[in-house]
Amino acid sequence: MIYRSPEADIEIPDVTLTEHVLGGAAARGDQPAFIEASTGEVTTYADFAARVDDVAAHLQSKGVGRGDVVGLVGPNSPEWGIAYHGILLAGAVVTPINPLLTPDEIGKQVENSGAGLVIDDPPGFVGEAPAEGKPEKVEVDPEDLVVLPYSSGTTGLMKGVMLTHRNLVANIEQAWNSMPLAEDDVLVGLLPFFHIYGQTVVLNLGLAKGATLVTMARLDLDLLLEI
């Protein structure tokens, strides 16, 4: 027996996560992509797209290419999102790492995931990427691995979860079907981006639909209420 929703089927674009999220970014120009809550600094969509290119080119200059795994550690920030998509644009795979893990736990995730590079200071890394970098185009298939998050280990050791571009594109569209964001919407980026919920339903859904993300590195109730 197959039980079907009364809602229409969701159309899943046959594209990569990078194409789905970044496809319209540059054309949005001065529309704010990120606002850092603690400083009020704005990153426009045009800036976001340009810096993602810069980071991708910088990574490629370090030998990072298709299928390589890169660890990404840090609290929520515009630079976390830029580094994340720079890694993907370079053709590599992100393994997002909880910054509250112990050094031993981080080491186990890095070893298990096969990460050859770990970015533990996204703002610093994004800042050192030369401006106007021109990344080489990498042919990536929607069925390729794109993100390798690790489970919380509630019932045992942490386990890597192999997610493809198609997995996450589908998840974005599923979430959008029940939460139809548009370019005049604003989201608070408080849920951790290293966690799949904050990464998919806040970061990537928001950016794919042209919304503005107000990033918070940690919970600050007074600042949250001001936002």
PDB file of C-alpha atoms in Angstrom:
ATOM      1  CA  MET A   1       0.000   0.000   0.000  1.00  0.00           C
ATOM      2  CA  ILE A   2       1.391   3.419  -0.980  1.00  0.00           C
ATOM      3  CA  TYR A   3       0.060   6.437   0.926  1.00  0.00           C
ATOM      4  CA  ARG A   4       0.289   9.674  -1.016  1.00  0.00           C
ATOM      5  CA  SER A   5       0.086  13.248   0.173  1.00  0.00           C
ATOM      6  CA  PRO A   6      -2.879  15.307  -1.014  1.00  0.00           C
ATOM      7  CA  GLU A   7      -0.326  17.912  -2.090  1.00  0.00           C
ATOM      8  CA  ALA A   8       1.190  17.867  -5.576  1.00  0.00           C
ATOM      9  CA  ASP A   9       4.519  16.117  -6.127  1.00  0.00           C
ATOM     10  CA  ILE A  10       7.586  18.286  -5.522  1.00  0.00           C
ATOM     11  CA  GLU A  11       9.696  18.950  -8.582  1.00  0.00           C
ATOM     12  CA  ILE A  12      13.366  18.322  -7.844  1.00  0.00           C
ATOM     13  CA  PRO A  13      15.705  20.201 -10.211  1.00  0.00           C
ATOM     14  CA  ASP A  14      18.400  18.012 -11.755  1.00  0.00           C
ATOM     15  CA  VAL A  15      21.257  20.306 -10.715  1.00  0.00           C
ATOM     16  CA  THR A  16      24.083  20.396  -8.214  1.00  0.00           C
ATOM     17  CA  LEU A  17      23.705  22.066  -4.828  1.00  0.00           C
ATOM     18  CA  THR A  18      26.090  24.784  -5.992  1.00  0.00           C
ATOM     19  CA  GLU A  19      23.987  25.539  -9.069  1.00  0.00           C
ATOM     20  CA  HIS A  20      20.794  25.509  -7.033  1.00  0.00           C
ATOM     21  CA  VAL A  21      22.016  27.852  -4.303  1.00  0.00           C
ATOM     22  CA  LEU A  22      24.444  30.093  -6.208  1.00  0.00           C
ATOM     23  CA  GLY A  23      22.716  30.181  -9.575  1.00  0.00           C
ATOM     24  CA  GLY A  24      20.985  33.521  -9.074  1.00  0.00           C
ATOM     25  CA  ALA A  25      23.289  35.029  -6.437  1.00  0.00           C
ATOM     26  CA  ALA A  26      25.351  37.421  -8.578  1.00  0.00           C
ATOM     27  CA  ALA A  27      22.241  38.734 -10.358  1.00  0.00           C
ATOM     28  CA  ARG A  28      20.706  39.773  -7.020  1.00  0.00           C
ATOM     29  CA  GLY A  29      23.391  42.440  -6.746  1.00  0.00           C
ATOM     30  CA  ASP A  30      23.046  44.668  -3.676  1.00  0.00           C
ATOM     31  CA  GLN A  31      20.369  42.519  -2.044  1.00  0.00           C
ATOM     32  CA  PRO A  32      21.783  41.580   1.413  1.00  0.00           C
ATOM     33  CA  ALA A  33      22.705  37.916   1.639  1.00  0.00           C
ATOM     34  CA  PHE A  34      24.113  38.112   5.177  1.00  0.00           C
ATOM     35  CA  ILE A  35      24.008  40.583   8.042  1.00  0.00           C
ATOM     36  CA  GLU A  36      26.347  39.808  10.929  1.00  0.00           C
ATOM     37  CA  ALA A  37      24.246  40.451  14.051  1.00  0.00           C
ATOM     38  CA  SER A  38      27.074  41.538  16.333  1.00  0.00           C
ATOM     39  CA  THR A  39      28.448  44.196  13.959  1.00  0.00           C
ATOM     40  CA  GLY A  40      25.672  44.939  11.483  1.00  0.00           C
ATOM     41  CA  GLU A  41      28.102  44.291   8.609  1.00  0.00           C
ATOM     42  CA  VAL A  42      26.287  43.472   5.359  1.00  0.00           C
ATOM     43  CA  THR A  43      27.428  41.020   2.703  1.00  0.00           C
ATOM     44  CA  THR A  44      25.475  41.510  -0.517  1.00  0.00           C
ATOM     45  CA  TYR A  45      24.637  38.661  -2.866  1.00  0.00           C
ATOM     46  CA  ALA A  46      27.107  40.058  -5.409  1.00  0.00           C
ATOM     47  CA  ASP A  47      29.834  40.112  -2.735  1.00  0.00           C
ATOM     48  CA  PHE A  48      28.869  36.612  -1.620  1.00  0.00           C
ATOM     49  CA  ALA A  49      29.124  35.189  -5.143  1.00  0.00           C
ATOM     50  CA  ALA A  50      32.468  36.932  -5.767  1.00  0.00           C
ATOM     51  CA  ARG A  51      34.010  35.746  -2.493  1.00  0.00           C
ATOM     52  CA  VAL A  52      32.840  32.175  -3.106  1.00  0.00           C
ATOM     53  CA  ASP A  53      34.707  32.318  -6.433  1.00  0.00           C
ATOM     54  CA  ASP A  54      37.790  33.670  -4.648  1.00  0.00           C
ATOM     55  CA  VAL A  55      37.751  30.881  -2.045  1.00  0.00           C
ATOM     56  CA  ALA A  56      37.193  28.178  -4.666  1.00  0.00           C
ATOM     57  CA  ALA A  57      40.160  29.443  -6.702  1.00  0.00           C
ATOM     58  CA  HIS A  58      42.280  29.664  -3.537  1.00  0.00           C
ATOM     59  CA  LEU A  59      41.451  26.062  -2.628  1.00  0.00           C
ATOM     60  CA  GLN A  60      42.218  24.862  -6.130  1.00  0.00           C
ATOM     61  CA  SER A  61      45.590  26.589  -5.919  1.00  0.00           C
ATOM     62  CA  LYS A  62      46.257  24.428  -2.848  1.00  0.00           C
ATOM     63  CA  GLY A  63      45.487  21.266  -4.821  1.00  0.00           C
ATOM     64  CA  VAL A  64      41.896  20.768  -3.650  1.00  0.00           C
ATOM     65  CA  GLY A  65      39.730  19.227  -6.360  1.00  0.00           C
ATOM     66  CA  ARG A  66      36.786  17.023  -7.172  1.00  0.00           C
ATOM     67  CA  GLY A  67      35.966  14.511  -4.458  1.00  0.00           C
ATOM     68  CA  ASP A  68      38.507  15.813  -1.923  1.00  0.00           C
ATOM     69  CA  VAL A  69      37.152  16.248   1.605  1.00  0.00           C
ATOM     70  CA  VAL A  70      37.645  19.524   3.487  1.00  0.00           C
ATOM     71  CA  GLY A  71      36.756  19.983   7.157  1.00  0.00           C
ATOM     72  CA  LEU A  72      35.023  23.222   8.184  1.00  0.00           C
ATOM     73  CA  VAL A  73      35.024  24.273  11.846  1.00  0.00           C
ATOM     74  CA  GLY A  74      33.575  27.420  13.348  1.00  0.00           C
ATOM     75  CA  PRO A  75      30.508  29.222  14.673  1.00  0.00           C
ATOM     76  CA  ASN A  76      27.909  30.726  12.356  1.00  0.00           C
ATOM     77  CA  SER A  77      29.156  33.650  10.298  1.00  0.00           C
ATOM     78  CA  PRO A  78      28.879  34.943   6.730  1.00  0.00           C
ATOM     79  CA  GLU A  79      32.394  33.605   6.162  1.00  0.00           C
ATOM     80  CA  TRP A  80      31.302  30.107   7.199  1.00  0.00           C
ATOM     81  CA  GLY A  81      28.739  30.176   4.387  1.00  0.00           C
ATOM     82  CA  ILE A  82      31.278  31.601   1.934  1.00  0.00           C
ATOM     83  CA  ALA A  83      33.901  28.965   2.821  1.00  0.00           C
ATOM     84  CA  TYR A  84      31.284  26.193   2.616  1.00  0.00           C
ATOM     85  CA  HIS A  85      30.191  27.132  -0.886  1.00  0.00           C
ATOM     86  CA  GLY A  86      33.773  27.852  -1.955  1.00  0.00           C
ATOM     87  CA  ILE A  87      34.669  24.274  -1.061  1.00  0.00           C
ATOM     88  CA  LEU A  88      31.724  22.965  -3.077  1.00  0.00           C
ATOM     89  CA  LEU A  89      32.481  25.197  -6.073  1.00  0.00           C
ATOM     90  CA  ALA A  90      36.011  23.796  -6.107  1.00  0.00           C
ATOM     91  CA  GLY A  91      34.404  20.363  -6.577  1.00  0.00           C
ATOM     92  CA  ALA A  92      35.239  19.157  -3.079  1.00  0.00           C
ATOM     93  CA  VAL A  93      33.159  17.739  -0.224  1.00  0.00           C
ATOM     94  CA  VAL A  94      32.507  19.517   3.073  1.00  0.00           C
ATOM     95  CA  THR A  95      32.616  17.676   6.369  1.00  0.00           C
ATOM     96  CA  PRO A  96      31.174  20.241   8.819  1.00  0.00           C
ATOM     97  CA  ILE A  97      32.601  19.940  12.324  1.00  0.00           C
ATOM     98  CA  ASN A  98      31.029  21.013  15.614  1.00  0.00           C
ATOM     99  CA  PRO A  99      33.442  23.518  17.211  1.00  0.00           C
ATOM    100  CA  LEU A 100      32.398  22.271  20.661  1.00  0.00           C
ATOM    101  CA  LEU A 101      33.891  18.820  20.054  1.00  0.00           C
ATOM    102  CA  THR A 102      37.046  17.888  21.925  1.00  0.00           C
ATOM    103  CA  PRO A 103      40.329  17.842  19.972  1.00  0.00           C
ATOM    104  CA  ASP A 104      40.234  14.047  20.090  1.00  0.00           C
ATOM    105  CA  GLU A 105      36.710  13.950  18.661  1.00  0.00           C
ATOM    106  CA  ILE A 106      37.633  16.412  15.903  1.00  0.00           C
ATOM    107  CA  GLY A 107      40.688  14.305  15.101  1.00  0.00           C
ATOM    108  CA  LYS A 108      38.553  11.184  14.762  1.00  0.00           C
ATOM    109  CA  GLN A 109      36.144  12.924  12.378  1.00  0.00           C
ATOM    110  CA  VAL A 110      38.997  14.310  10.281  1.00  0.00           C
ATOM    111  CA  GLU A 111      40.640  10.875  10.073  1.00  0.00           C
ATOM    112  CA  ASN A 112      37.410   8.981   9.401  1.00  0.00           C
ATOM    113  CA  SER A 113      36.227  11.417   6.733  1.00  0.00           C
ATOM    114  CA  GLY A 114      39.595  11.467   4.990  1.00  0.00           C
ATOM    115  CA  ALA A 115      39.783  15.275   5.133  1.00  0.00           C
ATOM    116  CA  GLY A 116      43.061  16.485   3.671  1.00  0.00           C
ATOM    117  CA  LEU A 117      42.503  20.076   4.783  1.00  0.00           C
ATOM    118  CA  VAL A 118      40.677  21.598   7.740  1.00  0.00           C
ATOM    119  CA  ILE A 119      39.529  25.231   7.803  1.00  0.00           C
ATOM    120  CA  ASP A 120      39.289  26.158  11.479  1.00  0.00           C
ATOM    121  CA  ASP A 121      39.054  29.936  11.044  1.00  0.00           C
ATOM    122  CA  PRO A 122      36.549  30.683   8.244  1.00  0.00           C
ATOM    123  CA  PRO A 123      36.876  34.509   8.497  1.00  0.00           C
ATOM    124  CA  GLY A 124      40.664  34.274   8.345  1.00  0.00           C
ATOM    125  CA  PHE A 125      40.626  31.792   5.482  1.00  0.00           C
ATOM    126  CA  VAL A 126      38.126  33.807   3.439  1.00  0.00           C
ATOM    127  CA  GLY A 127      40.161  36.937   4.125  1.00  0.00           C
ATOM    128  CA  GLU A 128      43.390  35.423   2.827  1.00  0.00           C
ATOM    129  CA  ALA A 129      41.836  34.274  -0.466  1.00  0.00           C
ATOM    130  CA  PRO A 130      43.023  36.666  -3.210  1.00  0.00           C
ATOM    131  CA  ALA A 131      40.249  38.852  -4.598  1.00  0.00           C
ATOM    132  CA  GLU A 132      38.899  38.231  -8.087  1.00  0.00           C
ATOM    133  CA  GLY A 133      39.972  34.608  -8.100  1.00  0.00           C
ATOM    134  CA  LYS A 134      38.905  32.670 -11.165  1.00  0.00           C
ATOM    135  CA  PRO A 135      38.158  29.072 -10.216  1.00  0.00           C
ATOM    136  CA  GLU A 136      38.427  26.350 -12.803  1.00  0.00           C
ATOM    137  CA  LYS A 137      35.051  24.862 -13.682  1.00  0.00           C
ATOM    138  CA  VAL A 138      34.687  21.371 -12.238  1.00  0.00           C
ATOM    139  CA  GLU A 139      32.216  18.901 -13.728  1.00  0.00           C
ATOM    140  CA  VAL A 140      30.164  17.566 -10.843  1.00  0.00           C
ATOM    141  CA  ASP A 141      27.227  15.153 -11.046  1.00  0.00           C
ATOM    142  CA  PRO A 142      24.079  15.622  -8.897  1.00  0.00           C
ATOM    143  CA  GLU A 143      24.644  12.085  -7.601  1.00  0.00           C
ATOM    144  CA  ASP A 144      28.152  12.963  -6.329  1.00  0.00           C
ATOM    145  CA  LEU A 145      28.841  13.223  -2.624  1.00  0.00           C
ATOM    146  CA  VAL A 146      28.716  16.861  -1.465  1.00  0.00           C
ATOM    147  CA  VAL A 147      28.459  16.980   2.337  1.00  0.00           C
ATOM    148  CA  LEU A 148      29.671  14.513   4.956  1.00  0.00           C
ATOM    149  CA  PRO A 149      28.147  15.530   8.303  1.00  0.00           C
ATOM    150  CA  TYR A 150      28.536  13.337  11.365  1.00  0.00           C
ATOM    151  CA  SER A 151      25.719  12.135  13.582  1.00  0.00           C
ATOM    152  CA  SER A 152      25.699  13.306  17.189  1.00  0.00           C
ATOM    153  CA  GLY A 153      26.664   9.862  18.475  1.00  0.00           C
ATOM    154  CA  THR A 154      23.676   9.679  20.824  1.00  0.00           C
ATOM    155  CA  THR A 155      23.591   5.879  20.798  1.00  0.00           C
ATOM    156  CA  GLY A 156      27.216   5.210  19.950  1.00  0.00           C
ATOM    157  CA  LEU A 157      30.195   6.645  18.116  1.00  0.00           C
ATOM    158  CA  MET A 158      29.689   9.465  15.589  1.00  0.00           C
ATOM    159  CA  LYS A 159      28.919   8.202  12.111  1.00  0.00           C
ATOM    160  CA  GLY A 160      29.433   9.938   8.783  1.00  0.00           C
ATOM    161  CA  VAL A 161      26.298  10.546   6.711  1.00  0.00           C
ATOM    162  CA  MET A 162      26.954  10.540   2.958  1.00  0.00           C
ATOM    163  CA  LEU A 163      24.769  13.180   1.294  1.00  0.00           C
ATOM    164  CA  THR A 164      24.694  13.883  -2.423  1.00  0.00           C
ATOM    165  CA  HIS A 165      23.919  17.110  -4.270  1.00  0.00           C
ATOM    166  CA  ARG A 166      20.542  15.636  -5.198  1.00  0.00           C
ATOM    167  CA  ASN A 167      19.787  14.760  -1.563  1.00  0.00           C
ATOM    168  CA  LEU A 168      20.230  18.352  -0.450  1.00  0.00           C
ATOM    169  CA  VAL A 169      18.571  19.982  -3.464  1.00  0.00           C
ATOM    170  CA  ALA A 170      15.546  17.756  -2.808  1.00  0.00           C
ATOM    171  CA  ASN A 171      15.586  18.639   0.889  1.00  0.00           C
ATOM    172  CA  ILE A 172      15.690  22.380   0.114  1.00  0.00           C
ATOM    173  CA  GLU A 173      12.658  22.071  -2.148  1.00  0.00           C
ATOM    174  CA  GLN A 174      10.815  19.904   0.389  1.00  0.00           C
ATOM    175  CA  ALA A 175      11.405  22.527   3.081  1.00  0.00           C
ATOM    176  CA  TRP A 176      10.452  25.386   0.739  1.00  0.00           C
ATOM    177  CA  ASN A 177       7.167  23.634  -0.052  1.00  0.00           C
ATOM    178  CA  SER A 178       6.101  24.112   3.569  1.00  0.00           C
ATOM    179  CA  MET A 179       8.038  27.334   4.215  1.00  0.00           C
ATOM    180  CA  PRO A 180       7.926  29.344   0.953  1.00  0.00           C
ATOM    181  CA  LEU A 181      10.623  31.970   1.465  1.00  0.00           C
ATOM    182  CA  ALA A 182      11.059  34.883  -0.914  1.00  0.00           C
ATOM    183  CA  GLU A 183      13.597  37.674  -1.441  1.00  0.00           C
ATOM    184  CA  ASP A 184      11.898  40.005   1.047  1.00  0.00           C
ATOM    185  CA  ASP A 185      12.182  37.472   3.895  1.00  0.00           C
ATOM    186  CA  VAL A 186      14.770  37.636   6.677  1.00  0.00           C
ATOM    187  CA  LEU A 187      15.983  34.625   8.671  1.00  0.00           C
ATOM    188  CA  VAL A 188      17.949  34.545  11.897  1.00  0.00           C
ATOM    189  CA  GLY A 189      20.900  32.216  11.377  1.00  0.00           C
ATOM    190  CA  LEU A 190      21.033  30.932  14.940  1.00  0.00           C
ATOM    191  CA  LEU A 191      20.726  27.176  14.395  1.00  0.00           C
ATOM    192  CA  PRO A 192      24.300  25.909  13.916  1.00  0.00           C
ATOM    193  CA  PHE A 193      25.339  25.770  10.272  1.00  0.00           C
ATOM    194  CA  PHE A 194      27.508  22.720  11.021  1.00  0.00           C
ATOM    195  CA  HIS A 195      24.263  20.872  11.834  1.00  0.00           C
ATOM    196  CA  ILE A 196      22.202  19.677   8.891  1.00  0.00           C
ATOM    197  CA  TYR A 197      19.077  21.549  10.053  1.00  0.00           C
ATOM    198  CA  GLY A 198      20.753  24.956  10.170  1.00  0.00           C
ATOM    199  CA  GLN A 199      22.739  24.149   7.047  1.00  0.00           C
ATOM    200  CA  THR A 200      19.797  23.070   4.875  1.00  0.00           C
ATOM    201  CA  VAL A 201      16.694  24.805   6.209  1.00  0.00           C
ATOM    202  CA  VAL A 202      18.357  28.120   7.110  1.00  0.00           C
ATOM    203  CA  LEU A 203      21.622  28.643   5.197  1.00  0.00           C
ATOM    204  CA  ASN A 204      20.984  26.898   1.890  1.00  0.00           C
ATOM    205  CA  LEU A 205      17.225  27.358   1.675  1.00  0.00           C
ATOM    206  CA  GLY A 206      17.579  31.046   2.528  1.00  0.00           C
ATOM    207  CA  LEU A 207      20.343  31.647  -0.010  1.00  0.00           C
ATOM    208  CA  ALA A 208      18.659  29.604  -2.744  1.00  0.00           C
ATOM    209  CA  LYS A 209      15.509  31.732  -2.470  1.00  0.00           C
ATOM    210  CA  GLY A 210      17.264  35.103  -2.107  1.00  0.00           C
ATOM    211  CA  ALA A 211      16.363  35.780   1.535  1.00  0.00           C
ATOM    212  CA  THR A 212      18.606  37.644   3.999  1.00  0.00           C
ATOM    213  CA  LEU A 213      20.338  35.722   6.805  1.00  0.00           C
ATOM    214  CA  VAL A 214      21.205  37.475  10.065  1.00  0.00           C
ATOM    215  CA  THR A 215      24.013  35.380  11.520  1.00  0.00           C
ATOM    216  CA  MET A 216      24.587  34.781  15.224  1.00  0.00           C
ATOM    217  CA  ALA A 217      27.702  33.008  16.491  1.00  0.00           C
ATOM    218  CA  ARG A 218      25.941  31.960  19.693  1.00  0.00           C
ATOM    219  CA  LEU A 219      22.686  32.494  21.526  1.00  0.00           C
ATOM    220  CA  ASP A 220      22.431  35.974  23.019  1.00  0.00           C
ATOM    221  CA  LEU A 221      18.831  36.493  24.129  1.00  0.00           C
ATOM    222  CA  ASP A 222      18.949  40.293  24.245  1.00  0.00           C
ATOM    223  CA  LEU A 223      20.536  40.474  20.772  1.00  0.00           C
ATOM    224  CA  LEU A 224      18.068  37.915  19.436  1.00  0.00           C
ATOM    225  CA  LEU A 225      15.155  40.018  20.656  1.00  0.00           C
ATOM    226  CA  GLU A 226      16.679  43.134  19.083  1.00  0.00           C
ATOM    227  CA  ILE A 227      16.991  41.262  15.768  1.00  0.00           C
TER     228      ILE A 227
END
